[in-house]
Coordinates of C-alpha atoms and ligand atoms in Angstrom, one line a residue:
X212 CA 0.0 0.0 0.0
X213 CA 1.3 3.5 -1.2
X214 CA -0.8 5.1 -3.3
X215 CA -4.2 5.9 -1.8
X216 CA -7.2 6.5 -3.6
X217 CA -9.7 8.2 -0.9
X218 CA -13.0 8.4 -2.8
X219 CA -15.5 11.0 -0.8
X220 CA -12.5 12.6 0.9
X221 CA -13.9 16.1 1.2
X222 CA -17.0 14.5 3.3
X223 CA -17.0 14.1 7.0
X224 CA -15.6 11.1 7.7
X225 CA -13.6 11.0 4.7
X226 CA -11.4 14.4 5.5
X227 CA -11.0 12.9 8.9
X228 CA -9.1 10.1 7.7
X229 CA -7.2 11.7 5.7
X230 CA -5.6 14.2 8.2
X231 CA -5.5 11.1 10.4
X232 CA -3.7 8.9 7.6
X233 CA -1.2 12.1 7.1
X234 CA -0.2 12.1 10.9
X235 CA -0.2 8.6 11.2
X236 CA 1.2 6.8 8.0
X237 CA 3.5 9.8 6.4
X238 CA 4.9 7.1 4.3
X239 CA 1.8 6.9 2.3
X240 CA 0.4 9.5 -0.6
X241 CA -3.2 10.1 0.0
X242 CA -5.2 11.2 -3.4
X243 CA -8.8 12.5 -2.7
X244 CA -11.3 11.5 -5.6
X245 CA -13.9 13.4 -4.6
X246 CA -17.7 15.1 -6.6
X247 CA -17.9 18.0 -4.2
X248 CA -21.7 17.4 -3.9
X249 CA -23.6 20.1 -1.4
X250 CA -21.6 17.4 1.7
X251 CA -18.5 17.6 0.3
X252 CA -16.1 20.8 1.2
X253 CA -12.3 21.5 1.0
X254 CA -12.3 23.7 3.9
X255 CA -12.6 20.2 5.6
X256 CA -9.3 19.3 4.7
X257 CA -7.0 22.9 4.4
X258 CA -4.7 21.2 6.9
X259 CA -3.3 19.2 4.5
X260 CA -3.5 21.4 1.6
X261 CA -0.2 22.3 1.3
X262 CA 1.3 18.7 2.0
X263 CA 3.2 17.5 -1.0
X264 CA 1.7 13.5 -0.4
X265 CA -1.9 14.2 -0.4
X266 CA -3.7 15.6 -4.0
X267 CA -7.0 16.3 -5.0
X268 CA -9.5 15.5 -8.2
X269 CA -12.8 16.5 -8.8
X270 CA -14.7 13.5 -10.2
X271 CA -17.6 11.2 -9.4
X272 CA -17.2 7.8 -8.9
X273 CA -20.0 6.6 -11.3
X274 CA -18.0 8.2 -14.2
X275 CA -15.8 4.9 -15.2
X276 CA -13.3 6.9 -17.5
X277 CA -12.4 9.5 -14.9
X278 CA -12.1 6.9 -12.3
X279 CA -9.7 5.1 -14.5
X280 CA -7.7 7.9 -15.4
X281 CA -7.4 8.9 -11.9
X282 CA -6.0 5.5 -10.8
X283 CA -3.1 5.8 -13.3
X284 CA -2.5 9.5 -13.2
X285 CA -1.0 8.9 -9.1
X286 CA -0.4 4.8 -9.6
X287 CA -2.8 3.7 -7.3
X288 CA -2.9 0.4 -5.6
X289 CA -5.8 1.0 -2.5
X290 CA -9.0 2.5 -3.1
X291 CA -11.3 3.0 0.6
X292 CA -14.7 4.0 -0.6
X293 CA -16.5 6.9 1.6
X294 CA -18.5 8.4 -1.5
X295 CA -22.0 8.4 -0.7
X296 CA -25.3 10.1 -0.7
X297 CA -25.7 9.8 3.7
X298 CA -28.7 11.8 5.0
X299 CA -31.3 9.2 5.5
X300 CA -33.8 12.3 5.6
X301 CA -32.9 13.5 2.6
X302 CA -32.8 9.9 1.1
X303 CA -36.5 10.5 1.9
X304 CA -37.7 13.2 0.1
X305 CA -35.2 12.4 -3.1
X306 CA -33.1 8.6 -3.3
X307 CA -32.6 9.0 -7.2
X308 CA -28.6 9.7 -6.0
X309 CA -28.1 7.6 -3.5
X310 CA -28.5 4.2 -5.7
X311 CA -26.6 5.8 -8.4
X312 CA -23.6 6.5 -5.8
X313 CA -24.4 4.1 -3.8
X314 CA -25.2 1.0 -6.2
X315 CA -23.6 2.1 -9.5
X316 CA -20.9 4.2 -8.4
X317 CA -19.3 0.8 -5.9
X318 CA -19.6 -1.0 -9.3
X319 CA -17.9 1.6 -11.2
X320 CA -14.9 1.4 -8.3
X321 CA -14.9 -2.4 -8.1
X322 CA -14.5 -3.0 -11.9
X323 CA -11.6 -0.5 -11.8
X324 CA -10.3 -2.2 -9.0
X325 CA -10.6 -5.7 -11.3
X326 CA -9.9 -4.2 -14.6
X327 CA -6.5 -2.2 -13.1
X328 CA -5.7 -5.3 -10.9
X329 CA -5.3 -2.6 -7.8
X330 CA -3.9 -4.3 -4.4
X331 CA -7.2 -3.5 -2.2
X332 CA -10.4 -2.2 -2.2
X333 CA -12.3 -1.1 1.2
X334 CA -16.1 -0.1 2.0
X335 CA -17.4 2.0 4.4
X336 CA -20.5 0.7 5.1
X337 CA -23.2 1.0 7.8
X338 CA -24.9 -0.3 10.8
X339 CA -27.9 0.7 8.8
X340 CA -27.7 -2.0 6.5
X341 CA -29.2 -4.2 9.2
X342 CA -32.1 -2.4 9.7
X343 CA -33.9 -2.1 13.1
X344 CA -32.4 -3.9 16.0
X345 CA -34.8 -5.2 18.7
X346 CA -33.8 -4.7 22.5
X347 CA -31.1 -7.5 23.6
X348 CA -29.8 -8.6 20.5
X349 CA -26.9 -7.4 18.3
X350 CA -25.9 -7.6 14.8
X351 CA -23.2 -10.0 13.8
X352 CA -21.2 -9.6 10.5
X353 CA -22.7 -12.7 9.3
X354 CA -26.6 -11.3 9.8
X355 CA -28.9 -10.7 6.9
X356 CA -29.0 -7.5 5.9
X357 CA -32.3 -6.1 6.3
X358 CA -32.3 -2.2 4.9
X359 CA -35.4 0.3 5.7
X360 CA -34.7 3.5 4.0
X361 CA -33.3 4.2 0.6
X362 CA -30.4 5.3 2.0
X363 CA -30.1 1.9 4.1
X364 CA -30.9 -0.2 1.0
X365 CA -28.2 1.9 -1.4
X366 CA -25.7 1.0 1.3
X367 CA -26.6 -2.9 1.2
X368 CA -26.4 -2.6 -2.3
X369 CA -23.2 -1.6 -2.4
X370 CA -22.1 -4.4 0.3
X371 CA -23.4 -6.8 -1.8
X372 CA -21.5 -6.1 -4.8
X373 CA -18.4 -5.9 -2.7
X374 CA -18.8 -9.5 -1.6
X375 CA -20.3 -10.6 -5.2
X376 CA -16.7 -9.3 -6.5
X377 CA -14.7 -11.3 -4.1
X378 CA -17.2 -14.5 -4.6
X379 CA -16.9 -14.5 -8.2
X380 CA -13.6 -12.7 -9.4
X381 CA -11.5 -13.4 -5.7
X382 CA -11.4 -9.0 -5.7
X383 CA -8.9 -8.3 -3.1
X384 CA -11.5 -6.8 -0.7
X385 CA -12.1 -5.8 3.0
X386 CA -15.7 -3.4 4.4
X387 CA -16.5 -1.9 8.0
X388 CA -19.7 -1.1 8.9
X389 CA -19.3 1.9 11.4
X390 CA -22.1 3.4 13.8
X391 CA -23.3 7.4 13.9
X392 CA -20.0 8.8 13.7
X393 CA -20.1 12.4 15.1
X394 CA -16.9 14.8 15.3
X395 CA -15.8 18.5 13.4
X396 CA -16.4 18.8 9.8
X397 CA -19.7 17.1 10.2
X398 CA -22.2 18.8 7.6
X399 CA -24.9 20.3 9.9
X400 CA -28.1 18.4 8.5
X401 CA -26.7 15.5 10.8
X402 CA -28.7 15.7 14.2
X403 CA -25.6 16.3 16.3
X404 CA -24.4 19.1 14.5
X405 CA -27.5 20.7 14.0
X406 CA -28.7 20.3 17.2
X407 CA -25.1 21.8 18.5
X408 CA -25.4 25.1 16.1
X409 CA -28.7 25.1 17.1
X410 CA -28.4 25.6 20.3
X411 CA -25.5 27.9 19.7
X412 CA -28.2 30.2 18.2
X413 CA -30.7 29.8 20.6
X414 CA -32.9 28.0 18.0
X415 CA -35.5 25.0 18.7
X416 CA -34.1 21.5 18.3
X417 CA -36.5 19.3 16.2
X418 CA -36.1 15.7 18.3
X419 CA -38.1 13.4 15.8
X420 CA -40.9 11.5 17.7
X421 CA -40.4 10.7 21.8
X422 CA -36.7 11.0 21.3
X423 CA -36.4 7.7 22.4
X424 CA -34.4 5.5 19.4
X425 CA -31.3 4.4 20.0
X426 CA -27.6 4.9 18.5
X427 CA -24.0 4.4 19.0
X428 CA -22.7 7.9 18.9
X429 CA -19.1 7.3 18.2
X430 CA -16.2 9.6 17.4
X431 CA -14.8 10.0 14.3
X432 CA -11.2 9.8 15.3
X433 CA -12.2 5.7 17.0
X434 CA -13.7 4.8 13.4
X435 CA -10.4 6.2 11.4
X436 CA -8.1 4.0 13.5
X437 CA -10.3 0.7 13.0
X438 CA -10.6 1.7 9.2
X439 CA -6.5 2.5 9.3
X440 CA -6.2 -1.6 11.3
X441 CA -8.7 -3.3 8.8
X442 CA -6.8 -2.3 5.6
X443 CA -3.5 -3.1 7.6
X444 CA -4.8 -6.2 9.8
X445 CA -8.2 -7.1 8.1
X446 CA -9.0 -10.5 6.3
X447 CA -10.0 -10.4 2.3
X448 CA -13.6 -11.1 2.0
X449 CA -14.3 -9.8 5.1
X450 CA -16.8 -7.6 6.5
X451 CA -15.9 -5.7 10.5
X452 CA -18.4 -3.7 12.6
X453 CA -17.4 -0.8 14.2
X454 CA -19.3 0.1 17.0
X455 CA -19.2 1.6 20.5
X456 CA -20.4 -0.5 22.8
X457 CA -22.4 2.3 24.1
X458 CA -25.8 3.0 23.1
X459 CA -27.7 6.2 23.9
X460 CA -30.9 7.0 23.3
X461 CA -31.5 10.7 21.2
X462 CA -32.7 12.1 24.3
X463 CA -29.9 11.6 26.2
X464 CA -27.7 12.5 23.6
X465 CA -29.3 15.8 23.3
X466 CA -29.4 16.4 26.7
X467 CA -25.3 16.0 27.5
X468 CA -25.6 17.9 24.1
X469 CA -27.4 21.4 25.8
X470 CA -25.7 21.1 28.9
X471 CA -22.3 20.6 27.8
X472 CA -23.1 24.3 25.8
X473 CA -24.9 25.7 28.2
X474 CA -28.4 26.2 27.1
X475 CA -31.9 25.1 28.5
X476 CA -33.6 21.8 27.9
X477 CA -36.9 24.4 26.9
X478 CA -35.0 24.8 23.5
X479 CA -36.0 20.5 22.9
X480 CA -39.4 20.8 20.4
X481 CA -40.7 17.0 19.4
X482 CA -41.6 17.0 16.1
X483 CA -43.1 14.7 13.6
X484 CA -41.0 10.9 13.5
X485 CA -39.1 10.0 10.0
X486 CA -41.1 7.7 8.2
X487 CA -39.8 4.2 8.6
X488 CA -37.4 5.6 11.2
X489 CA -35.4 2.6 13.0
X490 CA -35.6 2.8 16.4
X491 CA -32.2 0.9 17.2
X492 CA -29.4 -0.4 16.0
X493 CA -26.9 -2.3 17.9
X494 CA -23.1 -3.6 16.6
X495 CA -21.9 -6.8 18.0
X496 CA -17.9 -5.5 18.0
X497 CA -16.2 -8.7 19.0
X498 CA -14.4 -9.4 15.4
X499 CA -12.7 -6.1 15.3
X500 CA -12.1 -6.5 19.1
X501 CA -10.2 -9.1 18.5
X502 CA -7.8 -7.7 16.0
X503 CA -6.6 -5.1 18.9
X504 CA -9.3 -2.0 18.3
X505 CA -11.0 -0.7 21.1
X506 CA -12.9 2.9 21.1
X507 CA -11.4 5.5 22.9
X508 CA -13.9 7.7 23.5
X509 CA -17.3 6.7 25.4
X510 CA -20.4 8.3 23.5
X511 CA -21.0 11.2 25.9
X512 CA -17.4 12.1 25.6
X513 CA -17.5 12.2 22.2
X514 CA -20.9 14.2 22.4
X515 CA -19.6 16.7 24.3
X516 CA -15.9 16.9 22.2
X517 CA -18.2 17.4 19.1
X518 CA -20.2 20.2 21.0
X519 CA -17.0 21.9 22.2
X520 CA -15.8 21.7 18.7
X521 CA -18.9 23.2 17.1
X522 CA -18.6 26.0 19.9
X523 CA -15.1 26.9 18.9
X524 CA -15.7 26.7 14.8
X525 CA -18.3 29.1 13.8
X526 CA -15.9 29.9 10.7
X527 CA -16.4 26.4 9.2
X528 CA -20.3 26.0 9.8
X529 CA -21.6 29.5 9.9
X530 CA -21.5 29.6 5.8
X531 CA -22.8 26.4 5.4
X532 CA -25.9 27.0 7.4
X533 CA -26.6 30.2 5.6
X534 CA -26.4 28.9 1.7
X535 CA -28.7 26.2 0.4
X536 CA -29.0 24.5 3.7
X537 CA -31.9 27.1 4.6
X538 CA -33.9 25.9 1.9
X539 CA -33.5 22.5 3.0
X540 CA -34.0 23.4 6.5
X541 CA -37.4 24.8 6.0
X542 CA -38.7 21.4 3.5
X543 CA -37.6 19.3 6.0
X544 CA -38.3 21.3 9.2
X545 CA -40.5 24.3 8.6
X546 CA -44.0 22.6 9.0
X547 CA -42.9 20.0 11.2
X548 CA -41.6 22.8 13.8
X549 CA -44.9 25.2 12.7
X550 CA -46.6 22.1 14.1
X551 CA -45.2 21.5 17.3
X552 CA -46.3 24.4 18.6
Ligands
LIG146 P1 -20.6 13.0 3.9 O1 -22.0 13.1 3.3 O2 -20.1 13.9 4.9 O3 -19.6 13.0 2.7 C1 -19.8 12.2 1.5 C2 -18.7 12.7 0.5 O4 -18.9 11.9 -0.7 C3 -18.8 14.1 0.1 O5 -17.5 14.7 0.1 C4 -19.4 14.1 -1.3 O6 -19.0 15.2 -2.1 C5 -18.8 12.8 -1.8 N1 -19.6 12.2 -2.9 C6 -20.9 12.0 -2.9 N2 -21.3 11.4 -4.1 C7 -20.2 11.2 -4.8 C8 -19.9 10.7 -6.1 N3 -20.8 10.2 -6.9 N4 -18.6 10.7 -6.5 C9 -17.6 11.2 -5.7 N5 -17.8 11.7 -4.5 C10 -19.1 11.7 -4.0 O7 -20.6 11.5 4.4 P2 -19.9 10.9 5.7 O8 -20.8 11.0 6.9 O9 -18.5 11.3 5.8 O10 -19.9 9.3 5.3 C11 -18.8 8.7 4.6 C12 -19.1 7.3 4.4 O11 -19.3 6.6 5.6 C13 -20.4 7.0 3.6 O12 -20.2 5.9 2.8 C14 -21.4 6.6 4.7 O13 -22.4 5.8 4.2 C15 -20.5 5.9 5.7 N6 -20.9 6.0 7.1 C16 -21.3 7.2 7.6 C17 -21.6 7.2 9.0 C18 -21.9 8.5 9.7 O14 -22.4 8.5 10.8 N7 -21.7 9.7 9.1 C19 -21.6 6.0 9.7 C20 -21.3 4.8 9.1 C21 -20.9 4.8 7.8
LIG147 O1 -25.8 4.6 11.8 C1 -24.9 5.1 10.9 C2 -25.6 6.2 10.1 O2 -25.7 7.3 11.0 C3 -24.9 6.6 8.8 O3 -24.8 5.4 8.0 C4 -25.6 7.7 8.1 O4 -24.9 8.1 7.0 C5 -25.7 8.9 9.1 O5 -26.4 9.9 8.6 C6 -26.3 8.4 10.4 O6 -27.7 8.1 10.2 P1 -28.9 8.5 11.2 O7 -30.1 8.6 10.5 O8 -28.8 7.7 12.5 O9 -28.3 9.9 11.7 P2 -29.0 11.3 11.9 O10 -27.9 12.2 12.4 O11 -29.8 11.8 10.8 O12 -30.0 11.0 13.1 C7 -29.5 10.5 14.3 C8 -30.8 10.2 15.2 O13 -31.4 11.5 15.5 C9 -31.8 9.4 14.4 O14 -32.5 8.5 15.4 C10 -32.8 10.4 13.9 C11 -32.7 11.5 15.0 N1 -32.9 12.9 14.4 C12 -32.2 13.3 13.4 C13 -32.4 14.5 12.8 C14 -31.6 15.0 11.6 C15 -33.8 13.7 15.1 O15 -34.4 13.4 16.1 N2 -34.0 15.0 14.6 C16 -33.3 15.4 13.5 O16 -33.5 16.6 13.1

């Protein structure tokens, strides 16, 4: 591994792993492939902007020639897929994007990674793929997957494909299936970050339903360095959930969230649930446990590092929130919040 083809590298988790793959493994050059959708945003990764091993291109992964042409422009041997369509609320209203990123675009990286005979290809996947988890059982890596929402099902899709590849054409491939990551240069439509900016701005937070599902709010940092010991340590063929052990229900999470910065609990408005909202998930961890990863952070930690974080970087989120996002805000918020009152 060298050459390092980070496909959705301007995105949250993606920019997070590269500035954690810079500090950690200088040895490596780090290329970010990347569409620049409304998610994805260079100022996510200005730290490394001047660093001679990392380079960017603007290209989608469903486009096979540019892909292609990428891969032999820097030599590259590893591609870790983080391109995706990922608001499951926006999957909602539109999915059209999500299965061709999701579904088509994998395929288009796959047969690139057969065609150009590359070393390794990794997936980040979900918990979501799944579905909904009842009380006292986990997900093993071996479970069906069950999707619920578009964006659920474009994410199996893609996880099928990966292990269809290695079934049939013996693809050098590994995939982890993370839980809510939450950390900076998360785009605000995610409910940490905009309930943190939020309540920065002394605006409602719209808690879907009673507030009561269940997640495994985990910081972004703790999913790099299990992504970083999969491609290093992980088995071909294999699929590795990364969770936290600690699940939280919304409530609580937005609670820790409001103290943490300091505002009142009056500023929590329940609004109208997500259709076919899943009310848990849960990740048996054991496999990647047993390579040597364990999480560093426990979920309100993380919660309130991500808060502190939002606190400190109006520069990064303060633009965001006043561009398109408004109009988005008020489609997917606006009648919901009229309501509540
Ligand atoms: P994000 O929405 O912040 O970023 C996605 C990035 O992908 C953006 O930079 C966007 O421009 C890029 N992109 C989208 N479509 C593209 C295309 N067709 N071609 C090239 N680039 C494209 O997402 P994120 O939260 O960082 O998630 C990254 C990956 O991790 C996704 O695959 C997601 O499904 C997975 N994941 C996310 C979480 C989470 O909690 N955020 C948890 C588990 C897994
Ligand atoms: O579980 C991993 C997944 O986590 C990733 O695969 C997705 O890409 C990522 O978006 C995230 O999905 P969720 O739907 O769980 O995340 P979100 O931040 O949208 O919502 C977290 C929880 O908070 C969920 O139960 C829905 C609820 N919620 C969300 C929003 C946006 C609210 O109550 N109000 C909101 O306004």
């Amino acid at each position: 591994m060298k050459n390092i083809l980070v496909t959705g590298g301007a995105g949250f988790i993606g920019a997070n792993f590269v500035l954690y793959m810079r500090r950690t493994h200088p040895e490596y050059n780090i290329i970010v492939y990347d569409k620049l959708t409304y998610a994805g945003n260079l100022d996510n990764l200005l730290d490394v902007s001047d660093d001679p091993q990392y380079h960017f291109v603007k290209g989608d992964i469903a486009d096979a020639a540019a892909v292609e042409a990428a891969i032999k422009q820097f030599d590259i041997d590893t591609i870790i897929n983080f391109a995706a369509e990922t608001h499951v609320d926006r999957s909602i209203m539109d999915p059209d994007a999500f299965i061709q990123t999701g579904v088509y675009g994998t395929y288009v990286l796959l047969e690139a990674t057969r065609k150009l005979g590359l070393e390794r290809y990794h997936q980040i996947s979900t918990d979501e793929v799944y579905g909904h988890i009842p009380h006292g059982q986990s997900s093993v890596e071996t479970d069906k997957l069950e999707p619920r929402s578009p964006y659920a099902a474009s994410k199996a899709g893609g996880d099928l494909l990966v292990n269809a590849y290695f079934i049939t054409y013996g693809l050098p491939v590994t995939l982890t299936r993370g839980s809510n990551n939450i950390g900076p240069y998360q785009y605000p439509e995610k409910a940490v970050p905009l309930f943190a900016t939020n309540a920065i701005d002394h605006q409602p937070l719209p808690l879907y339903g009673d507030g009561r599902q269940m997640r495994e709010y985990q910081y972004v940092e703790d999913h790099c360095e299990a992504i970083d010991l999969v491609l290093h340590k992980g088995v071909s063929g294999e699929a590795y959930n990364v969770g936290t052990g600690y699940e939280m229900e919304n409530i609580e999470m937005v609670s820790i969230l409001l103290d943490e910065l300091k505002r009142p609990h009056s500023l929590i408005r329940h609004v109208e649930d997500r259709p076919g909202h899943d009310r848990r998930y849960s990740l048996n961890i054991s496999k990647i446990m047993d390579l040597g990863w364990r999480p560093r952070h426990s979920a309100e930690e993380a919660i309130r590092k991500t808060a502190r974080w939002y606190a400190q970087n109006e520069w990064w989120w303060r633009k965001i929130k006043s561009g398109e996002f408004r109009q988005y805000y008020e489609a997917q918020y606006g009648e919901r919040l009229r309501k509540s009152q």
